[in-house]
Every structure is written in structure tokens, then in C-alpha cells.
Short mmCIF file of C-alpha atoms in Angstrom, two decimals:
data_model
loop_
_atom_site.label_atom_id
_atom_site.label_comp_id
_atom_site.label_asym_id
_atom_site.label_seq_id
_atom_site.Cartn_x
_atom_site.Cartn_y
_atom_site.Cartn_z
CA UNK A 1 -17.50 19.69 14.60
CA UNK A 2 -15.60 18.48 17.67
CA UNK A 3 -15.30 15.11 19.35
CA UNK A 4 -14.34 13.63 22.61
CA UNK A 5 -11.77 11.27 22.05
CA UNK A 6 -9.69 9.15 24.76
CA UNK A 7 -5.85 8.09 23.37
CA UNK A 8 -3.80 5.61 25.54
CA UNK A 9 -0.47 6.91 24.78
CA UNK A 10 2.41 4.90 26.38
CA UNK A 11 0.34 3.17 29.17
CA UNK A 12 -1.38 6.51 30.02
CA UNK A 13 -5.07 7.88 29.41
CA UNK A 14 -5.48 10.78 28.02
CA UNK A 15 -8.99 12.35 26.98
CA UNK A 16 -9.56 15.09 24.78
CA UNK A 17 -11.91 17.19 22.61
CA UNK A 18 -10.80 17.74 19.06
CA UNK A 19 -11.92 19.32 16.13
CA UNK A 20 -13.10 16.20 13.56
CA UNK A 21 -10.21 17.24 10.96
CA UNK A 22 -7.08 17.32 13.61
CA UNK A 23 -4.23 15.03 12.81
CA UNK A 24 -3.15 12.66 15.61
CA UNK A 25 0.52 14.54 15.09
CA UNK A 26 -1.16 17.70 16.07
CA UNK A 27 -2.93 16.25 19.16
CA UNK A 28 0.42 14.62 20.37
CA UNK A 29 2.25 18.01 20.08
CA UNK A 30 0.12 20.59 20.98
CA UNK A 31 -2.88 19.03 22.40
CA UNK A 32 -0.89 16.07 24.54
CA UNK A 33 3.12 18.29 24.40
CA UNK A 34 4.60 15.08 23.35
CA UNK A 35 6.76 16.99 21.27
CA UNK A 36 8.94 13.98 20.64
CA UNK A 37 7.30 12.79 17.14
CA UNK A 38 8.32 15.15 14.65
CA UNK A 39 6.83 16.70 11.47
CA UNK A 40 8.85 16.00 8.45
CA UNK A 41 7.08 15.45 5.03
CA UNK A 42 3.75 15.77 6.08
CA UNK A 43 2.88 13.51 3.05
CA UNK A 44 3.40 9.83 4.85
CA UNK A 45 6.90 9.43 3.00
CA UNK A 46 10.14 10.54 5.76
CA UNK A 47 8.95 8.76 8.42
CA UNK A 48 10.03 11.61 11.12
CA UNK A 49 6.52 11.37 12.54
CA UNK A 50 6.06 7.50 13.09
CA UNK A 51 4.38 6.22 15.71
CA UNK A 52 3.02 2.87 16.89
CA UNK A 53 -1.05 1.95 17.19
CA UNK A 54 -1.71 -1.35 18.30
CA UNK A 55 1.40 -2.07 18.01
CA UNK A 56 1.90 -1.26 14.15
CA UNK A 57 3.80 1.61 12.66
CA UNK A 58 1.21 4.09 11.30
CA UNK A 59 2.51 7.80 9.82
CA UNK A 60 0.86 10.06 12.56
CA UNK A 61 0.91 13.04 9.89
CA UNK A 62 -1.36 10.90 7.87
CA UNK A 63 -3.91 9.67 10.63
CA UNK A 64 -6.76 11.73 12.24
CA UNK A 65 -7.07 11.56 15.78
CA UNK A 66 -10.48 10.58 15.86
CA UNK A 67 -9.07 7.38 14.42
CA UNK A 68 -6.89 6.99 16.95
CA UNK A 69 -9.95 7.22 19.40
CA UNK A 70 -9.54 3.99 22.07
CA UNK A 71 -6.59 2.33 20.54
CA UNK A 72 -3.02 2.03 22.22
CA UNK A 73 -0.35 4.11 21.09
CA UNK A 74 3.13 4.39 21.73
CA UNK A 75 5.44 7.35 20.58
CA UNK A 76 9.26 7.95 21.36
CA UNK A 77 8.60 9.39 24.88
CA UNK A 78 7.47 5.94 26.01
CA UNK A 79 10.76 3.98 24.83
CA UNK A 80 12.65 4.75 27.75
CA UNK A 81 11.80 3.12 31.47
CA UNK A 82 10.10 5.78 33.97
CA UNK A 83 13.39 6.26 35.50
CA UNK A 84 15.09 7.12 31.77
CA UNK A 85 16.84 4.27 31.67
CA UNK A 86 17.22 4.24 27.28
CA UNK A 87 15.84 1.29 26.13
CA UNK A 88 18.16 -1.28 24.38
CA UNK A 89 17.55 0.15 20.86
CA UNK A 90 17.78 3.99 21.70
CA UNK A 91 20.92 3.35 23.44
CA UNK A 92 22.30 1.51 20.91
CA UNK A 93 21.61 4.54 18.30
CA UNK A 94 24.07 6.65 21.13
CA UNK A 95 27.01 3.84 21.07
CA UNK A 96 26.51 3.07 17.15
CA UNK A 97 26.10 7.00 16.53
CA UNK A 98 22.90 6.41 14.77
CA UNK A 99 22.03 9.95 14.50
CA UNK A 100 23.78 13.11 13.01
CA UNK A 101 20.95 15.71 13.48
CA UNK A 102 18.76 14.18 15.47
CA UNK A 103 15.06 15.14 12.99
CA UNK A 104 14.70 11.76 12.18
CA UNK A 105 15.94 10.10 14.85
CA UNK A 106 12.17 9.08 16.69
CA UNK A 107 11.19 7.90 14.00
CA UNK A 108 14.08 5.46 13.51
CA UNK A 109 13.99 4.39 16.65
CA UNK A 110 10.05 4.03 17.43
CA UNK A 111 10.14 2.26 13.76
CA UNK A 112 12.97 0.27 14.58
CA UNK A 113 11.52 -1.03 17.62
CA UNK A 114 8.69 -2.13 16.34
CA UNK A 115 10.70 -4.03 13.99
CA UNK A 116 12.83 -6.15 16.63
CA UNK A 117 9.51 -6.94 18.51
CA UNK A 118 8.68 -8.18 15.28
CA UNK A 119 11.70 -10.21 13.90
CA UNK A 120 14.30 -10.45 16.89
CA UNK A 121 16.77 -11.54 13.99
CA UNK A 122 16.58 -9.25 11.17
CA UNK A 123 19.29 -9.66 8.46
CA UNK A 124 20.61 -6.39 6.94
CA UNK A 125 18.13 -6.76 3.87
CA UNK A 126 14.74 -7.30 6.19
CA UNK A 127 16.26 -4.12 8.09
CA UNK A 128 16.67 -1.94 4.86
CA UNK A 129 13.17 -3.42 4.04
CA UNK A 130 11.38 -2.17 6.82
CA UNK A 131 13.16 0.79 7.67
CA UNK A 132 13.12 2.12 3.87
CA UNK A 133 10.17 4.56 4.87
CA UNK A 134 12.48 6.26 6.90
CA UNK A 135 14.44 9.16 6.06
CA UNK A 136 17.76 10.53 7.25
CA UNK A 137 18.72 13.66 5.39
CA UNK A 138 22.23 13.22 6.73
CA UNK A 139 23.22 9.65 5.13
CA UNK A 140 23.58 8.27 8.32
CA UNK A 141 22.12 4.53 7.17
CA UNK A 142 24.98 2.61 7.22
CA UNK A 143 25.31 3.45 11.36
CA UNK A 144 21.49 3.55 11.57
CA UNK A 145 21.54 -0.32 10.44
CA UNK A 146 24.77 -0.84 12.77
CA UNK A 147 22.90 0.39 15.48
CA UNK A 148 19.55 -1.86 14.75
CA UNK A 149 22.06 -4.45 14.12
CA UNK A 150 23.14 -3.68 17.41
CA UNK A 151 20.32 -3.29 19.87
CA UNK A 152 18.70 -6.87 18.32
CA UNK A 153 22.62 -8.38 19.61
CA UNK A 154 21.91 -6.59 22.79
CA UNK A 155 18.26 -7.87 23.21
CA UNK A 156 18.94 -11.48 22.15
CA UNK A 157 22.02 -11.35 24.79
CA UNK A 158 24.59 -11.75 22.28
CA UNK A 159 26.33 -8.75 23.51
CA UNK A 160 26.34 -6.31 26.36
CA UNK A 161 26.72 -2.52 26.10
CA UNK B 1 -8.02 20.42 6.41
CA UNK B 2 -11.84 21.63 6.13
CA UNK B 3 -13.98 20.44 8.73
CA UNK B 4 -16.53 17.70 7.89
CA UNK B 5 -19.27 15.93 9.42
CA UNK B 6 -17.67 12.70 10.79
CA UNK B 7 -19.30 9.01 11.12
CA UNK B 8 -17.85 5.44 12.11
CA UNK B 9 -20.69 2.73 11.16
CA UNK B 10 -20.08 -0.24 12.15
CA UNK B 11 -21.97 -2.62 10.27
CA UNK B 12 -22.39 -2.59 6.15
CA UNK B 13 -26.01 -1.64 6.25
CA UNK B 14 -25.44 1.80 8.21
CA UNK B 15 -22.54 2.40 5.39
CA UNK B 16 -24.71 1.77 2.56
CA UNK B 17 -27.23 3.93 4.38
CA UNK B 18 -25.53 6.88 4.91
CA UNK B 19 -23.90 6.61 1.02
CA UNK B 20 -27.53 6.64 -0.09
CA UNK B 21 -28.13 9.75 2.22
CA UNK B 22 -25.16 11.54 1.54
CA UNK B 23 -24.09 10.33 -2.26
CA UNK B 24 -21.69 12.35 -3.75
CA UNK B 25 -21.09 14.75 -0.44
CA UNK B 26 -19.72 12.22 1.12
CA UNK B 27 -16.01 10.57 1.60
CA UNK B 28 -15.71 7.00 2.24
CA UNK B 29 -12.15 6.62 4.07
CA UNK B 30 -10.69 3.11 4.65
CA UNK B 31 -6.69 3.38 5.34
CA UNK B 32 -6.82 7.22 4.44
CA UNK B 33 -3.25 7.07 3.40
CA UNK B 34 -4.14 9.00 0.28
CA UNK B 35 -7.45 10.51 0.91
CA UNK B 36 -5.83 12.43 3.81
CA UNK B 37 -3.31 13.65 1.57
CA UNK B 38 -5.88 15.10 -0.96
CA UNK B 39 -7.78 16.53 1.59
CA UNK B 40 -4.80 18.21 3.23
CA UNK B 41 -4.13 19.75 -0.08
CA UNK B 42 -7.85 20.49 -0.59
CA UNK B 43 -8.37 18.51 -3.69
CA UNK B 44 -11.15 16.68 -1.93
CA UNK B 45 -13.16 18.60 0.40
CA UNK B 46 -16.26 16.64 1.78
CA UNK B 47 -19.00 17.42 3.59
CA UNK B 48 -19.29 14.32 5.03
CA UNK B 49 -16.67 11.51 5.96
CA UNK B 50 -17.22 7.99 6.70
CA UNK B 51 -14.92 6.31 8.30
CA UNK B 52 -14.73 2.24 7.81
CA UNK B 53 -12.31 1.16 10.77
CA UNK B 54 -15.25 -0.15 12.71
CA UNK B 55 -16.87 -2.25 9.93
CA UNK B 56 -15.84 -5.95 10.76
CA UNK B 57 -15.67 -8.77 8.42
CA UNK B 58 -14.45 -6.80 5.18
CA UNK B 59 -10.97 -7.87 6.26
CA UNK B 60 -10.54 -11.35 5.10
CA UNK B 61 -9.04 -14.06 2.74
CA UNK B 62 -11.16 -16.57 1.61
CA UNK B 63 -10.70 -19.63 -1.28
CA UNK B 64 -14.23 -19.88 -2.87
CA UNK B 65 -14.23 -22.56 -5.39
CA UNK B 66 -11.95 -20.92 -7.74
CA UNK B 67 -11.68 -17.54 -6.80
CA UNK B 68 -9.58 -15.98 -3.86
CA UNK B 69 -11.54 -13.27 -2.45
CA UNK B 70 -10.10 -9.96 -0.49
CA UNK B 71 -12.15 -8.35 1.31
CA UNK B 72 -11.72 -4.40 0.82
CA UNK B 73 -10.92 -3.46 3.85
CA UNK B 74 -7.51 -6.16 4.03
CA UNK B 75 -3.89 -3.99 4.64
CA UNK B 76 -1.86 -4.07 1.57
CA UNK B 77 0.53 -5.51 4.10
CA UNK B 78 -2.37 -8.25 5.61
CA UNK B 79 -2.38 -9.54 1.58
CA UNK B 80 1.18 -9.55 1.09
CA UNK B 81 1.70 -11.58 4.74
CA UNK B 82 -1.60 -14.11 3.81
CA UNK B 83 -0.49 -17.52 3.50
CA UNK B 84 -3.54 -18.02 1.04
CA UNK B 85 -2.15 -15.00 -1.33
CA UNK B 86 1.39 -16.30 -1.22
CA UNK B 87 0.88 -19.75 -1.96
CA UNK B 88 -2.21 -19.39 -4.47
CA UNK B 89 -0.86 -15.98 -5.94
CA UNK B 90 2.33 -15.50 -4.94
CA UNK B 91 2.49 -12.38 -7.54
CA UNK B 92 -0.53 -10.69 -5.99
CA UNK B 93 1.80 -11.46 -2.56
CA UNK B 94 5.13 -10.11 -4.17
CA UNK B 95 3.33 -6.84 -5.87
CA UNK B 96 1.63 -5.67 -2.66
CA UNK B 97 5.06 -6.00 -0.59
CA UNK B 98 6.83 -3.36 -3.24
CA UNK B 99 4.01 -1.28 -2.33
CA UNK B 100 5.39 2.45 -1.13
CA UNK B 101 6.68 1.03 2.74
CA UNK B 102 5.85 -0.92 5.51
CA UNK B 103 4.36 1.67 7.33
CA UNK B 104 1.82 2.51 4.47
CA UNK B 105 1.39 -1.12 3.90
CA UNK B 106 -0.12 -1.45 7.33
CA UNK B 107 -2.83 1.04 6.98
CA UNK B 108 -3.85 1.15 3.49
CA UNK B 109 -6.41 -1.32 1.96
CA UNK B 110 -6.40 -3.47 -1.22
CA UNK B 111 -10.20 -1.92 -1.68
CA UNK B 112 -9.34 1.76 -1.09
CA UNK B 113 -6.06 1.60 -3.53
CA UNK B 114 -8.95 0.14 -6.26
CA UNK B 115 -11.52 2.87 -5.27
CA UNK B 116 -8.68 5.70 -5.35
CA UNK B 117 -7.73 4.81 -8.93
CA UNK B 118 -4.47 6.35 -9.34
CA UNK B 119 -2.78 4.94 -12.71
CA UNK B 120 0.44 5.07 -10.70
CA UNK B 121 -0.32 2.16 -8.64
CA UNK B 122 1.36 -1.45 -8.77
CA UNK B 123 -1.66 -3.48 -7.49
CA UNK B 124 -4.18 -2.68 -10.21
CA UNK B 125 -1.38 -3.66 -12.51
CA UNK B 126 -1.26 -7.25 -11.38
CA UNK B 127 -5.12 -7.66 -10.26
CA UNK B 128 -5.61 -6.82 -13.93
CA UNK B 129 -3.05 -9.73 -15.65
CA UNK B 130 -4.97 -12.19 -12.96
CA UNK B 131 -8.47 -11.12 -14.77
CA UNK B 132 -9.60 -9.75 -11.52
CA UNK B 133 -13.46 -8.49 -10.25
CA UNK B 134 -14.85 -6.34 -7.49
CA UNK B 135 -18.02 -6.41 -6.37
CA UNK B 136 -19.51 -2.89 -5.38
CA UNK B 137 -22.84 -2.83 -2.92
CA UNK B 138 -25.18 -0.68 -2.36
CA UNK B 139 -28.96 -0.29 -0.66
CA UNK B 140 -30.66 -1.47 -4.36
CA UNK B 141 -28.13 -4.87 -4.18
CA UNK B 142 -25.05 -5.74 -5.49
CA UNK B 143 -22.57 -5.90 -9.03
CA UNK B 144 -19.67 -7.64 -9.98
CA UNK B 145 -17.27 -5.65 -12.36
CA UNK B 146 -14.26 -6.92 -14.76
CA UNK B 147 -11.63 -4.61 -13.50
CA UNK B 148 -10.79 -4.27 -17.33
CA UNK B 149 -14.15 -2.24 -17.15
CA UNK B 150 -13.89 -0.58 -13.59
CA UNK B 151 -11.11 2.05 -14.07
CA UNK B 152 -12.19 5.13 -16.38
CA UNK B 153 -9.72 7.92 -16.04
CA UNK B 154 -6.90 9.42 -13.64
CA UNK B 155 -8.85 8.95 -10.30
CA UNK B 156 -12.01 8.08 -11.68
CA UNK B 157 -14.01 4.55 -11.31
CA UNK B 158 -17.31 3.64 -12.43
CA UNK B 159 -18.26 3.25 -8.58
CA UNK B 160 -21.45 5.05 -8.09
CA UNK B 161 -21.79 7.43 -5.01
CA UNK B 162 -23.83 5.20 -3.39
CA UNK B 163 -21.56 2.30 -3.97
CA UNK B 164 -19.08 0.26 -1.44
CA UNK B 165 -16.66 -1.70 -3.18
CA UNK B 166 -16.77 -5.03 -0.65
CA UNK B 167 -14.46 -7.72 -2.26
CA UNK B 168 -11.83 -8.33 -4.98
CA UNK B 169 -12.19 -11.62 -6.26
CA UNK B 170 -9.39 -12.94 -7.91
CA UNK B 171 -9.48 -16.59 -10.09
CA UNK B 172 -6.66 -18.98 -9.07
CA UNK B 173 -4.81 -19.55 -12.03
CA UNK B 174 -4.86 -22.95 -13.46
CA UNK B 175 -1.58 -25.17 -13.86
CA UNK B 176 1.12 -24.51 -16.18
CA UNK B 177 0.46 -20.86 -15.71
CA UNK B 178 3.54 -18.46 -14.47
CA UNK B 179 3.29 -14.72 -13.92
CA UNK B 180 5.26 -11.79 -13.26
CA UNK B 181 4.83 -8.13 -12.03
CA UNK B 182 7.91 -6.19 -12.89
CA UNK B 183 8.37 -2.29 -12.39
CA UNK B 184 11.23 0.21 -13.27
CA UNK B 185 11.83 3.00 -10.78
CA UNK B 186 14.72 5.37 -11.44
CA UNK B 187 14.82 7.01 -8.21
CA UNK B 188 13.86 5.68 -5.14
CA UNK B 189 12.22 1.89 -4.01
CA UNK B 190 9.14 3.29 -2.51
CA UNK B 191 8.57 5.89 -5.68
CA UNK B 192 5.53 5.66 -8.26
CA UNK B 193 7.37 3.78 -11.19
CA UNK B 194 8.01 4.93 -14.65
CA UNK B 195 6.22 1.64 -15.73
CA UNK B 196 5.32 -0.97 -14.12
CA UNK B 197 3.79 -4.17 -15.76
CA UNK B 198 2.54 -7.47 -15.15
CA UNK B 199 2.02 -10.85 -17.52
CA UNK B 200 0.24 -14.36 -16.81
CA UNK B 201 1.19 -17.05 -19.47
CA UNK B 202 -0.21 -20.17 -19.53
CA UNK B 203 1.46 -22.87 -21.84
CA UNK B 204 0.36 -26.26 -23.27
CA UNK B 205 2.81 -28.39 -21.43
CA UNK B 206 2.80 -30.97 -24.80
CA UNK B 207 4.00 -28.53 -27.17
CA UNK B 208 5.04 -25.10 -24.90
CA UNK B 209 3.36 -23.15 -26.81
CA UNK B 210 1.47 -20.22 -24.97
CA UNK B 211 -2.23 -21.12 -24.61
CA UNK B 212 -3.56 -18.02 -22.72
CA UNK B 213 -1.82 -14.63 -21.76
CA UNK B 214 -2.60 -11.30 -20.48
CA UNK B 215 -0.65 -8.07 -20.16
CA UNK B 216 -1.27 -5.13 -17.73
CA UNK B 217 0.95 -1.78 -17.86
CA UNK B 218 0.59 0.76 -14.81
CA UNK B 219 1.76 4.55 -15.28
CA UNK B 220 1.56 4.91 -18.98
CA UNK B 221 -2.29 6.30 -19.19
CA UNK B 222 -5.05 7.70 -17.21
CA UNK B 223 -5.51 4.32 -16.00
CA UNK B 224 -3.78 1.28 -15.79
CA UNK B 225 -4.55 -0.49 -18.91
CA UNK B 226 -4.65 -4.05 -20.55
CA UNK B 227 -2.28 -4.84 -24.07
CA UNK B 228 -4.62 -6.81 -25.45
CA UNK B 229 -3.13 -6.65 -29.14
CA UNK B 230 -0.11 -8.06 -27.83
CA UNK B 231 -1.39 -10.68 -26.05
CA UNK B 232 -2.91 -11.85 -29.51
CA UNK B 233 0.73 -11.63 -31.12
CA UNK B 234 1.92 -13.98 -28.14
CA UNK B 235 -1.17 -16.68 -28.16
CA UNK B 236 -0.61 -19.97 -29.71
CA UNK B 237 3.35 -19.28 -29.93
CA UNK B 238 6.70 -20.30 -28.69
CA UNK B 239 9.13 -18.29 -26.53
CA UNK B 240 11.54 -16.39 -29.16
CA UNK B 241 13.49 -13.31 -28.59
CA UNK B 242 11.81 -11.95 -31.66
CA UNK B 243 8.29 -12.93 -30.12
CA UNK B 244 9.04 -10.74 -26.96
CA UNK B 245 10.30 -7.70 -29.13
CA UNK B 246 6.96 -7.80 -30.96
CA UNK B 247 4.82 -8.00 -28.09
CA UNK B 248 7.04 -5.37 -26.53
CA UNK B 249 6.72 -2.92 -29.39
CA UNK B 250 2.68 -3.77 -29.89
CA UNK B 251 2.05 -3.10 -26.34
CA UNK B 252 4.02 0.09 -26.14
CA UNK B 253 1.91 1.60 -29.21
CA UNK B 254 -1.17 1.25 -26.60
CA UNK B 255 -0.08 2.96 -24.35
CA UNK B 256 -0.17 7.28 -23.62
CA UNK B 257 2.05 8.22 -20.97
CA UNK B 258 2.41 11.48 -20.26
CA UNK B 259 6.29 13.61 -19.34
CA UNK B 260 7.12 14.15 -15.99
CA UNK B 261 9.82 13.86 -13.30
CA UNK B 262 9.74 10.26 -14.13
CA UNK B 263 10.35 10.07 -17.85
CA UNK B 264 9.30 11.75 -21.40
CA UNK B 265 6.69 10.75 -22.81
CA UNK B 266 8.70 9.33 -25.60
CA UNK B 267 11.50 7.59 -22.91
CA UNK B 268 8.17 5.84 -21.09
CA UNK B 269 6.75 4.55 -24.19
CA UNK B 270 10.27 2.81 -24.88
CA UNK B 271 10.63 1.89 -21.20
CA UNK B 272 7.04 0.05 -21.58
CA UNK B 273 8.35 -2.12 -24.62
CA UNK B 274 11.36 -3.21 -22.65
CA UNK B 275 9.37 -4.10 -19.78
CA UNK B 276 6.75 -6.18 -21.48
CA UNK B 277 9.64 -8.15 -22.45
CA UNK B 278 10.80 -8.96 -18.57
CA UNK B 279 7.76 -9.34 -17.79
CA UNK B 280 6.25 -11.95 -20.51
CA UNK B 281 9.98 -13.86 -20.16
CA UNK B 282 10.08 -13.83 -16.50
CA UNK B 283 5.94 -15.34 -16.36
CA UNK B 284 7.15 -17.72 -19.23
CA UNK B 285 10.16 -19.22 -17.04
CA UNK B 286 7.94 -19.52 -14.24
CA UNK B 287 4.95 -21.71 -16.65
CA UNK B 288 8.10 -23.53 -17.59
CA UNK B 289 8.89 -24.58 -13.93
CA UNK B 290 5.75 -25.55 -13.09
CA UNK B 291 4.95 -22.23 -10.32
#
């Protein structure tokens, strides 16, 4: 069984058939090539695959995509401004060297940004809190909290690159 | 993943409808956080999936009379955010937020966790020490179960096929009572635990003696279970270290925990003991300050 579903993935429409029983990662990747969001765990735990729906963080390895049928989504590839410009909090993950390997790294930052639209502010604990679902298999955390730390200086206009 | 036949009804009669059509080939799938899991794996292969995320009005907090009700479809993280949880059951708040993460929270429901009836689970824990009920619907009308009586082994409910569990309905509890959910997880924050419990004591503010109290332990059974000999030891007494060792080591007789990555069988049992004790002392300070 197939169905015609139409995703709006980082301002753009894309419609597609799929079989009932894809996952939205799978339709990103191979059915969209927005190869950005990566496949980690599979199971909902690392966090390598998050993406935003409506605005929340959702596991995309644990979502089909006929559930993503008509909402808004927004995955790493739409972070950045059309001209590549980083946006504050990827940027920030360069100058705080956030990243070692680089697996985990859209989901940090896709998870992170959804937490400074969220709480501008975050303290360290809030930031451990709601970035505990994701997983960096190099112990980077201490720089990957710098760097939230950071990006939410840069955006308030505390401090300038 | 097998393929399936796939609906999205969007009101409560085409649900029921289609449960009575399909009964047991069918999948009801409300956050899907687990049920996509199992069906990855092939542990669940339907024939037929219903999908709930265009049913409205399951999603709410409402006070009725005494009772909070949840509607099933609420986010764990929607319950643990509602100003009505947090300041009428600021437990029921606390013990959805230590749910798994953030990201889970905000697709998984308080009804599907119920429905999915893994023994693992913090919520049923708590729901259980607050005397919670559900009410399940179907086409012929609709029941409201004791969750003492809903869970009946790993994964397994007494929800019929044709059933929708629509609301948890959880009694306020009245003054002078305190409660605590308290869980011990040796490896990581977002991991099953190796127990987890939860205790409501409600003391006569004259004398401070315990009037009422119930105990819940997750992850030491097929399902989560209630210690109902040791709330008996702790009725009608004062707080004592020796009163908390006894319930401790009544409650941990009730329980059947199996070995695994998380614990012997033997180490769980002792873990359970210890953490009735937190629990009851921690719900016991709070009856004491007046939350």
C-alpha cells in the first residue's frame, strides 16, 4: 500500500508517493537526498536523526512519513540562510569545537536550536536536560554545552563572533 | 517493517468503528514511539494500523469535581508542562518529565504508555500510588477500570480489541497528603530503572499518624504492581526508622523481578526495600509540610 504524501521541509513543498511503512528518515534521505539527518540507533535513543515537526523535536527514525503528511518540518539543511551563511548556533559549534566526528553533530544542532527558540536563556542544567537524548560517542559534551552556551550569548547580543 | 493497511479517523466514532471491524488485526498507534519499535523488530506485525493524530479533543486537562482527567492522547511532555498537573499533582508532573527525553516526551502519550503496558515504565508507577482509572470505549459504550485491575502481564492489559482507552482520571489528593515517585537507575538518566517506586501518605495532622497510604513499585514484575501488605504495616502509625525498614522489607517480598543488565534478581529485590524507604520518607516530609 502506497500513499501520496506532501512534506514542507524547510519552507519547501515536496510531494511524494510512499509505501505506508516508510520512515520519514528514509524519505528525507533517499526519497527527498537530504542526507543531512543521520541514522544512528534506529531505536529513538542517540538522537543523530532529530528533526523538527511543527516546530518540536521528533526522532525521524521513529516516525512514519505518512505522519509527517502536511506538517512543517525542518532538518539540518534548513539551518543555514540560502546564501550559507551558518546560523548563530551551527557556527558557534565551529568556534566552540562542538564536534569531533561530526555523526551526531545535526542532531545537536537541529535539537539545540529548537531549544534556544524555546528558552533564549538556558542554564547549564535546562541544557543537559534537553539535550540528554543526544548522543556524542566522542565525549565532546562539555564543548557541545560551551557551544549552546555560546550561540544563546550570540543570539541575545551578549557577544559577537 | 511489513506493510499494513493504513487509516487516520478523525473523529472517535470512525475509531471505534474500524476497532469493531478490524479487532485484534488491527494496531491502534498514538505517539508510536514504541509501537514503531516493535514493529521494526517484527514483534507486532498488523494488518491494519490506525493512526490517532487526527482525532481532536483526546488531548486535554480537565478538573472535574475531584478528579483530574488526561485525555489519552496528551504528550508525556503536554502533562509534565500542564499547569493543572503541576499544581494539583505535582508528582504526576515530576514523573512524566524523567520520562526517557524530551524528544520522546513530545510524541508519546500518557494513554499509549498505559495501553503499551511495559512494567518498565515510571508513569504507571505513580498513576497507581494516586489510585488512578481509565476509561476504555468502544461501539457497545463505555468502562471505567482501577488501574490496580487494568495491567495483567508484561505487555498485556485487559483492553479488549475493540477498546480505546479515552481518559485517565486521576483523584486530587486531599490535604495533608504528600507523595513521592523515586527511581534508581545505574546507568544512564533516560534508561528503564532497576526500580522505580512511588508512595502517597496522608497523615492526621492532630496526631501525625499516617491515615491512608499506597505503594506502587515499577520493574520488579510483569507489571507494575501495588504493596498493599505494606501499606497495612504503615496505616495508623508514626514515622520511625524501624517503620520504613518494615514496610521496605514487606514490600520487597511482593515483588518478582527478574535478572538482567539492570540487576539480579536477588540485587532488585533488595534495591526495592531500600527504595520503599525514600519513597514513603520523602511522601511523609512532604504531608508534613503541608504539599
Amino acid at each position: 500500500m502506497t500513499q501520496t504524501i506532501t512534506l514542507r521541509v524547510n519552507g519547501k513543498e515536496h510531494t511524494v508517493e510512499v509505501p505506508v511503512q516508510r520512515l520519514l528518515i528514509d524519505c528525507l534521505r533517499y526519497d527527498l537526498g537530504l542526507t543531512g539527518t543521520k541514522e544512528g540507533c534506529s531505536v529513538g535513543v542517540c538522537g543523530a536523526c532529530t528533526v523538527l515537526m511543527d516546530g518540536q523535536m521528533i526522532s525521524s527514525c521513529l516516525t512514519l512519513a505518512v505522519l509527517a503528511d502536511g506538517r512543517e518540518l525542518r532538518t539540518v539543511e534548513g539551518l543555514a540562510q540560502p546564501d550559507g551563511t551558518l546560523s548563530p548556533v551551527q557556527q558557534a559549534f565551529i568556534d566552540y569545537g562542538g564536534f569531533q566526528c561530526g555523526i551526531c553533530t545535526p542532531g545537536m544542532v537541529t535539537a539545540a536550536t529548537a531549544l534556544l527558540e524555546a528558552n533564549p536563556r538556558p542554564t547549564e542544567d535546562d541544557i543537559k536536560e534537553w539535550m540528554m537524548g543526544n548522543l556524542c560517542r566522542c565525549t565532546g559534551y562539555y564543548k557541545i554545552i560551551a557551544s549552546i552556551q555560546g550561540a544563546a550569548a550570540r543570539l541575545r547580543g551578549e557577544e559577537t563572533p | 517493517m511489513n506493510p499494513f493497511a493504513y487509516h487516520t479517523p478523525e473523529t472517535q466514532e470512525e475509531v471505534l468503528t474500524l476497532l469493531h471491524e478490524h479487532g485484534d488485526e488491527a494496531k491502534l498507534m498514538a505517539g508510536g514511539t514504541a509501537l514503531v519499535i516493535m514493529m521494526k523488530q517484527r514483534l507486532v506485525m498488523p494488518e491494519t494500523l490506525i493512526s490517532l493524530h487526527r482525532l481532536r479533543g483526546l488531548d486535554a486537562v480537565r478538573q472535574v469535581n475531584g478528579d483530574l482527567h488526561l485525555g489519552a492522547l496528551l504528550t508525556h511532555r503536554a502533562a509534565e508542562t500542564s499547569s493543572l498537573v503541576r499544581t494539583r499533582l505535582p508528582v504526576l508532573a515530576e514523573t512524566y518529565r524523567h520520562v526517557a527525553t524530551v524528544r520522546i516526551r513530545n510524541v508519546a502519550t500518557v494513554g499509549g504508555a498505559l495501553a503499551h503496558a511495559d512494567p518498565n515504565q515510571d508513569p504507571p508507577v505513580t498513576l497507581l500510588a494516586l489510585d488512578a482509572r481509565v476509561q476504555l470505549t468502544s461501539v457497545d459504550g463505555s468502562r471505567e477500570v482501577p488501574l490496580t485491575d487494568f495491567f495483567t502481564d508484561y505487555y498485556e492489559t485487559v483492553l479488549r480489541p475493540d477498546e480505546l482507552l479515552t481518559a485517565i482520571r486521576v483523584p486530587i489528593p486531599l490535604p495533608h497528603t504528600g507523595s513521592a515517585y523515586v527511581k534508581f537507575l545505574p546507568r544512564t538518566a533516560d534508561d528503564y530503572a532497576t526500580v522505580g517506586v512511588a508512595a502517597t501518605v496522608r497523615l492526621d495532622p492532630a496526631t501525625g499518624t499516617c491515615q491512608d497510604c499506597r505503594i506502587a513499585l515499577g520493574s520488579v514484575g510483569s507489571t507494575p504492581l501495588r504493596a498493599l501488605q505494606a501499606e497495612g504495616v504503615v496505616r495508623g502509625q508514626r514515622l520511625t526508622p524501624e517503620l520504613l525498614r518494615e514496610a521496605g522489607a514487606v514490600a520487597q517480598q511482593q515483588t518478582d523481578p527478574i535478572s538482567d543488565t539492570r540487576g539480579s534478581a536477588e540485587y532488585k529485590r533488595a534495591m526495592a526495600g531500600v527504595f520503599v524507604r525514600r519513597a514513603l520518607e520523602q511522601a511523609w516530609r512532604h504531608a508534613q509540610a503541608g504539599s
